[in-house]
Coordinates of C-alpha atoms (C1' of nucleotides) in Angstrom, one line a residue:
Chain A
M1 CA 44.5 23.3 -44.2
K2 CA 41.7 20.9 -44.9
T3 CA 38.2 22.2 -45.2
K4 CA 36.9 20.5 -42.1
E5 CA 39.8 21.9 -40.0
A6 CA 39.0 25.4 -41.3
D7 CA 35.3 24.9 -40.6
Y8 CA 36.3 24.1 -37.0
K9 CA 38.8 26.8 -36.7
Y10 CA 36.4 29.5 -37.9
S11 CA 33.2 28.0 -36.5
A12 CA 32.9 30.7 -33.8
L13 CA 32.9 33.3 -36.6
K14 CA 29.9 31.9 -38.4
L15 CA 26.7 34.0 -38.3
K16 CA 24.7 31.0 -37.2
N17 CA 26.9 30.5 -34.1
Q18 CA 26.4 34.1 -32.8
L19 CA 24.0 34.9 -30.0
C20 CA 24.3 38.6 -30.6
F21 CA 23.2 38.5 -34.2
P22 CA 19.6 37.2 -33.7
L23 CA 19.3 39.6 -30.8
Y24 CA 20.3 42.5 -33.0
A25 CA 18.1 41.3 -35.9
A26 CA 15.0 40.5 -33.7
S27 CA 15.3 43.8 -31.9
R28 CA 15.1 45.7 -35.1
E29 CA 12.4 43.6 -36.6
V30 CA 10.1 44.0 -33.5
V31 CA 10.8 47.7 -33.3
K32 CA 9.7 48.0 -36.9
R33 CA 6.4 46.4 -36.0
Y34 CA 5.6 49.4 -33.9
R35 CA 5.7 51.9 -36.7
P36 CA 2.1 51.3 -38.1
Y37 CA 0.7 51.8 -34.7
L38 CA 2.9 54.6 -33.5
E39 CA 2.9 56.7 -36.6
P40 CA -0.7 57.6 -36.2
L41 CA 0.2 58.9 -32.8
G42 CA 3.1 60.9 -34.3
L43 CA 5.6 58.9 -32.2
T44 CA 8.8 56.9 -33.0
Y45 CA 9.7 53.9 -30.9
T46 CA 12.3 55.9 -28.9
Q47 CA 9.8 58.6 -28.2
Y48 CA 7.2 56.0 -27.2
I49 CA 9.4 54.3 -24.6
A50 CA 10.4 57.7 -23.2
L51 CA 6.8 58.6 -22.8
M52 CA 6.2 55.2 -21.2
V53 CA 8.6 56.2 -18.4
F54 CA 6.8 59.6 -17.9
W55 CA 3.3 57.9 -17.9
E56 CA 4.5 56.1 -14.9
C57 CA 6.6 58.6 -13.0
K58 CA 5.4 62.0 -14.3
K59 CA 8.8 63.6 -13.9
C60 CA 12.4 62.7 -13.9
S61 CA 15.9 63.9 -14.9
V62 CA 17.6 63.1 -18.1
K63 CA 20.1 61.1 -16.2
E64 CA 17.4 59.0 -14.5
L65 CA 15.6 58.5 -17.8
G66 CA 18.9 57.4 -19.4
E67 CA 19.4 54.8 -16.7
K68 CA 15.9 53.4 -17.2
L69 CA 16.3 53.3 -21.0
Y70 CA 20.0 52.5 -21.3
L71 CA 20.4 55.7 -23.4
D72 CA 22.7 58.7 -22.9
S73 CA 22.1 62.4 -23.3
G74 CA 23.5 62.3 -26.8
T75 CA 20.5 60.3 -27.8
L76 CA 17.9 61.6 -25.3
T77 CA 18.4 65.4 -25.8
P78 CA 17.0 65.4 -29.4
V79 CA 14.3 62.9 -28.5
L80 CA 13.1 65.1 -25.5
K81 CA 13.3 68.2 -27.6
S82 CA 11.1 66.6 -30.1
L83 CA 8.6 65.5 -27.5
E84 CA 8.7 69.0 -26.1
A85 CA 8.0 70.5 -29.6
K86 CA 5.0 68.2 -29.9
G87 CA 3.8 69.5 -26.5
Y88 CA 4.0 66.2 -24.7
V89 CA 6.7 67.1 -22.1
R90 CA 8.2 70.2 -20.4
R91 CA 11.9 70.6 -19.9
Y92 CA 13.4 72.8 -17.2
R93 CA 16.5 73.0 -15.0
S94 CA 16.2 71.9 -11.4
S95 CA 16.3 74.9 -9.0
E96 CA 18.2 72.7 -6.5
D97 CA 20.9 71.7 -8.9
E98 CA 21.2 73.6 -12.1
R99 CA 23.1 70.9 -13.8
V100 CA 20.0 68.7 -13.7
L101 CA 17.4 68.9 -16.5
L102 CA 14.0 67.8 -15.3
V103 CA 11.5 66.5 -17.8
E104 CA 7.8 66.4 -16.9
I105 CA 4.9 65.1 -18.8
T106 CA 2.1 67.6 -19.9
E107 CA -1.7 67.1 -20.0
E108 CA -1.3 66.4 -23.7
G109 CA 1.3 63.8 -22.9
E110 CA -1.0 62.2 -20.4
A111 CA -3.9 62.2 -22.9
L112 CA -1.7 60.4 -25.4
R113 CA -1.6 57.4 -23.0
E114 CA -5.3 56.7 -23.8
K115 CA -4.5 56.5 -27.5
A116 CA -1.6 54.2 -26.9
L117 CA -3.6 51.7 -24.9
D118 CA -3.9 49.2 -27.7
V119 CA -0.3 49.4 -29.0
P120 CA 1.2 46.6 -26.9
A121 CA -1.5 44.1 -27.9
Q122 CA -1.3 45.1 -31.5
V123 CA 2.4 44.6 -31.7
G124 CA 2.0 41.5 -29.5
A125 CA -0.2 40.0 -32.2
C126 CA 2.6 40.2 -34.7
V127 CA 4.8 38.0 -32.5
R128 CA 3.6 34.5 -32.3
L129 CA 5.4 33.1 -29.2
S130 CA 3.5 31.1 -26.6
P131 CA 3.1 32.8 -23.2
D132 CA 5.7 30.4 -21.8
E133 CA 8.1 31.2 -24.5
A134 CA 7.6 34.9 -24.1
K135 CA 8.1 34.7 -20.4
T136 CA 11.3 32.7 -20.7
L137 CA 12.6 35.1 -23.3
Y138 CA 11.7 38.0 -21.2
E139 CA 13.5 36.6 -18.2
L140 CA 16.6 35.6 -20.2
L141 CA 16.9 39.1 -21.7
Y142 CA 16.8 40.7 -18.3
R143 CA 19.3 38.2 -17.1
L144 CA 21.5 39.1 -20.0
L145 CA 21.1 42.8 -19.4
G146 CA 21.9 42.3 -15.7
S147 CA 24.9 40.1 -16.5
M148 CA 26.6 43.0 -18.3
E149 CA 26.6 45.6 -15.6
Chain B
M1 CA -10.7 56.4 -11.4
K2 CA -8.9 54.8 -8.5
T3 CA -5.2 54.2 -8.6
K4 CA -5.5 50.5 -8.6
E5 CA -7.9 50.5 -11.5
A6 CA -5.6 52.8 -13.4
D7 CA -2.7 50.5 -12.7
Y8 CA -4.6 47.7 -14.3
K9 CA -5.9 49.7 -17.2
Y10 CA -2.4 50.9 -18.1
S11 CA -0.4 47.8 -17.0
A12 CA 0.3 46.8 -20.7
L13 CA 2.0 50.2 -21.2
K14 CA 4.5 49.7 -18.3
L15 CA 8.1 49.4 -19.4
K16 CA 8.5 46.4 -17.1
N17 CA 5.7 44.6 -19.0
Q18 CA 7.2 45.0 -22.4
L19 CA 9.0 42.2 -24.2
C20 CA 10.4 44.5 -26.9
F21 CA 12.2 46.8 -24.5
P22 CA 14.7 44.4 -23.0
L23 CA 15.2 43.1 -26.4
Y24 CA 16.1 46.5 -27.7
A25 CA 18.2 47.4 -24.7
A26 CA 20.1 44.1 -24.6
S27 CA 20.8 44.3 -28.3
R28 CA 22.4 47.7 -28.0
E29 CA 24.3 46.7 -24.8
V30 CA 25.8 43.6 -26.4
V31 CA 26.7 45.4 -29.7
K32 CA 28.5 48.0 -27.6
R33 CA 30.6 45.2 -26.1
Y34 CA 32.1 44.5 -29.6
R35 CA 33.6 48.0 -30.0
P36 CA 36.8 47.4 -27.9
Y37 CA 37.6 44.3 -30.0
L38 CA 36.5 45.5 -33.4
E39 CA 38.0 49.0 -33.3
P40 CA 41.5 47.7 -33.5
L41 CA 40.4 45.9 -36.6
G42 CA 39.0 49.1 -38.0
L43 CA 35.5 47.6 -38.1
T44 CA 32.0 48.5 -36.8
Y45 CA 29.6 45.8 -35.8
T46 CA 27.6 46.1 -39.0
Q47 CA 30.8 45.9 -41.1
Y48 CA 31.8 42.9 -39.0
I49 CA 28.6 40.9 -39.5
A50 CA 28.7 41.7 -43.2
L51 CA 32.3 40.4 -43.4
M52 CA 31.1 37.3 -41.5
V53 CA 28.8 36.5 -44.4
F54 CA 31.6 36.9 -46.9
W55 CA 34.0 34.8 -44.9
E56 CA 31.5 32.0 -45.3
C57 CA 30.3 32.5 -48.9
K58 CA 33.0 34.5 -50.6
K59 CA 30.5 36.3 -52.9
C60 CA 26.9 37.4 -52.9
S61 CA 24.6 40.1 -54.1
V62 CA 23.4 43.0 -52.0
K63 CA 19.9 41.5 -52.0
E64 CA 21.2 38.1 -50.7
L65 CA 23.3 39.9 -48.0
G66 CA 20.3 41.9 -47.0
E67 CA 18.2 38.8 -46.5
K68 CA 20.8 37.2 -44.4
L69 CA 21.3 40.3 -42.2
Y70 CA 17.8 41.7 -42.2
L71 CA 19.1 44.9 -43.7
D72 CA 18.1 46.8 -46.9
S73 CA 20.2 48.5 -49.5
G74 CA 19.8 51.9 -47.8
T75 CA 21.8 50.6 -44.9
L76 CA 24.1 48.2 -46.8
T77 CA 25.2 50.5 -49.6
P78 CA 27.3 52.8 -47.4
V79 CA 28.5 49.8 -45.3
L80 CA 29.8 48.0 -48.4
K81 CA 31.3 51.1 -49.8
S82 CA 33.2 51.6 -46.6
L83 CA 34.4 48.0 -46.7
E84 CA 35.4 48.5 -50.3
A85 CA 37.3 51.7 -49.3
K86 CA 39.2 49.7 -46.7
G87 CA 40.1 47.1 -49.4
Y88 CA 38.1 44.2 -47.8
V89 CA 35.6 43.6 -50.6
R90 CA 35.1 44.3 -54.3
R91 CA 31.8 45.5 -55.7
Y92 CA 30.8 45.0 -59.4
R93 CA 27.7 44.6 -61.4
S94 CA 26.7 41.1 -62.5
S95 CA 27.2 40.6 -66.2
E96 CA 24.2 38.3 -66.3
D97 CA 21.9 40.9 -64.7
E98 CA 23.1 44.4 -64.6
R99 CA 20.6 45.3 -61.8
V100 CA 22.5 43.0 -59.4
L101 CA 25.5 44.2 -57.5
L102 CA 27.8 41.4 -56.6
V103 CA 30.1 41.8 -53.6
E104 CA 33.2 39.6 -53.2
I105 CA 35.7 39.4 -50.5
T106 CA 39.4 40.3 -51.2
E107 CA 42.6 38.7 -50.0
E108 CA 42.8 41.4 -47.4
G109 CA 39.3 40.7 -46.3
E110 CA 40.1 37.0 -45.9
A111 CA 43.2 37.9 -43.9
L112 CA 41.1 39.9 -41.5
R113 CA 39.4 36.7 -40.5
E114 CA 42.5 35.5 -38.7
K115 CA 42.6 38.7 -36.6
A116 CA 38.9 38.4 -35.8
L117 CA 39.2 34.8 -34.5
D118 CA 39.1 35.8 -30.8
V119 CA 36.3 38.4 -31.0
P120 CA 33.4 36.0 -30.3
A121 CA 35.1 34.6 -27.2
Q122 CA 36.1 38.0 -26.0
V123 CA 32.6 39.4 -26.3
G124 CA 31.2 36.1 -24.9
A125 CA 33.2 36.6 -21.8
C126 CA 31.3 39.9 -21.1
V127 CA 28.0 37.9 -21.1
R128 CA 27.6 35.7 -18.1
L129 CA 24.9 33.3 -19.2
S130 CA 25.1 29.6 -18.6
P131 CA 25.5 27.5 -21.8
D132 CA 21.9 26.3 -21.3
E133 CA 20.6 29.8 -20.9
A134 CA 22.5 31.0 -23.9
K135 CA 21.2 28.1 -26.0
T136 CA 17.5 28.7 -24.9
L137 CA 17.9 32.4 -25.6
Y138 CA 19.4 31.7 -29.0
E139 CA 16.5 29.4 -29.9
L140 CA 13.8 31.7 -28.7
L141 CA 15.3 34.6 -30.6
Y142 CA 15.3 32.6 -33.8
R143 CA 11.8 31.5 -33.1
L144 CA 10.8 35.1 -32.6
L145 CA 12.5 36.1 -35.8
G146 CA 10.7 33.3 -37.7
S147 CA 7.4 34.1 -36.2
M148 CA 7.4 37.6 -37.8
E149 CA 7.9 36.5 -41.4
Chain C
dT1 C1' 38.4 79.7 1.1
dT2 C1' 39.9 78.2 -3.2
dA3 C1' 41.6 75.4 -6.6
dT4 C1' 40.4 71.0 -8.4
dA5 C1' 37.6 67.1 -9.3
dA6 C1' 33.2 65.3 -10.3
dT7 C1' 28.7 65.6 -12.2
dT8 C1' 25.2 66.6 -15.7
dA9 C1' 23.4 67.9 -20.3
dA10 C1' 24.4 69.5 -24.6
dT11 C1' 27.1 69.4 -28.6
dT12 C1' 29.8 67.4 -32.4
dG13 C1' 30.9 63.9 -35.6
dC14 C1' 30.2 59.6 -37.5
dA15 C1' 27.7 55.4 -38.6
dT16 C1' 23.8 53.2 -39.0
dA17 C1' 18.5 52.0 -39.8
dC18 C1' 14.8 52.6 -42.6
dA19 C1' 10.8 54.5 -45.3
dA20 C1' 10.2 56.5 -49.6
dT21 C1' 11.6 57.6 -54.0
dT22 C1' 14.5 57.2 -58.2
dG23 C1' 16.9 55.1 -62.0
dA24 C1' 18.4 51.4 -64.5
dT25 C1' 17.5 46.9 -66.1
dT26 C1' 14.9 42.8 -66.9
dG27 C1' 10.8 39.8 -67.5
dG28 C1' 6.3 39.0 -69.3
dA29 C1' 1.8 39.6 -71.4
dG30 C1' -0.5 40.7 -75.5
Chain D
dC1 C1' 8.2 43.2 -80.7
dT2 C1' 6.5 46.4 -77.2
dC3 C1' 4.8 48.3 -73.3
dC4 C1' 4.3 47.7 -68.6
dA5 C1' 5.2 45.7 -64.3
dA6 C1' 8.7 43.9 -61.5
dT7 C1' 13.3 43.8 -59.6
dC8 C1' 17.5 45.7 -57.7
dA9 C1' 20.6 49.1 -55.9
dA10 C1' 21.3 53.8 -54.9
dT11 C1' 19.7 58.0 -53.2
dT12 C1' 17.3 61.1 -50.0
dG13 C1' 15.6 62.6 -45.7
dT14 C1' 14.8 61.7 -40.9
dA15 C1' 15.8 59.8 -36.5
dT16 C1' 18.5 57.6 -33.8
dG17 C1' 22.8 55.6 -31.0
dC18 C1' 27.1 56.5 -29.2
dA19 C1' 31.9 58.1 -28.3
dA20 C1' 34.2 62.1 -27.3
dT21 C1' 34.3 66.7 -26.1
dT22 C1' 32.5 70.9 -24.1
dA23 C1' 30.2 74.0 -20.8
dA24 C1' 28.0 74.9 -16.6
dT25 C1' 27.4 73.8 -12.0
dT26 C1' 28.3 71.5 -7.7
dA27 C1' 31.1 69.0 -4.4
dT28 C1' 35.4 68.4 -2.1
dA29 C1' 39.9 68.5 -0.4
dA30 C1' 43.8 71.2 1.0

DNA sequence: TTATAATTAATTGCATACAATTGATTGGAG
DNA sequence: CTCCAATCAATTGTATGCAATTAATTATAA
């Protein structure tokens, strides 16, 4: 087989022709940018986005949280136990359905919201996309997520 | 503080207003879609993209591989040892510079390329974005990656 | 009612990711 | 030539992610 034919045959297997790879790489690179700002708050990125849910809805079940974050109990259980150990959430079984574990934010968890106020802007400053580009990227990512249901 | 004022104050901390979150979620969801197609080949996604590099360049150092994949030796060392255990790559120190570990694809590794030929299209079928959308997303992701150097 | 199916978290096992450190080797300044 | 800094991979320790299984509880069908 000639080189050019092989190039064509295998072109779909080239890293440069993948959509998933820059998605995977960019995701990790951006998450890394959170560390300098979250570490002083004693939070990891996963703990931070979990808290973000509780800052908005105060209380929800592990299942609901998992649906919002696209994570399962295998990942969330240790994250929530860690947040509970830090005093930011309470965990307890629902009295109406003992299968359901409810998670509720504490006063300390609420207070952390103030300290996190600047995090989005600080991380945003690391990412030099125009507002238009960021908006388009945002919309395409949600379209991608929605297209995989 | 009134509710509307609080809404405004904390709007940057809402999950829906994050660019990173859909990036993080979409990345994991897409990587998950590889599993049914990579498992029969005995590969994980990380092993697959590492092999993708070797299918193109035959041989490179851990450092070079890390630059291409945005991964460090802490992640790559076990991945490469696993690929070596499966017989897909060889690992050896450079004779010119003993600090450098060279990784080279084997015949078995080359052969796997044939079996992986359909993987990109199979995963692509799970993602229903138009060619234009996919192209724009691809470009924005690389722009994002480049903007964080 | 009662046996079975479905639901929900937790657990287990494995494979990353990555910061920080270590160890071996090389390069460079004086 | 000789330290000393730099480089490179491996190691260590921590925190995910996730598939698969388990355990407890609830819903449902016969």
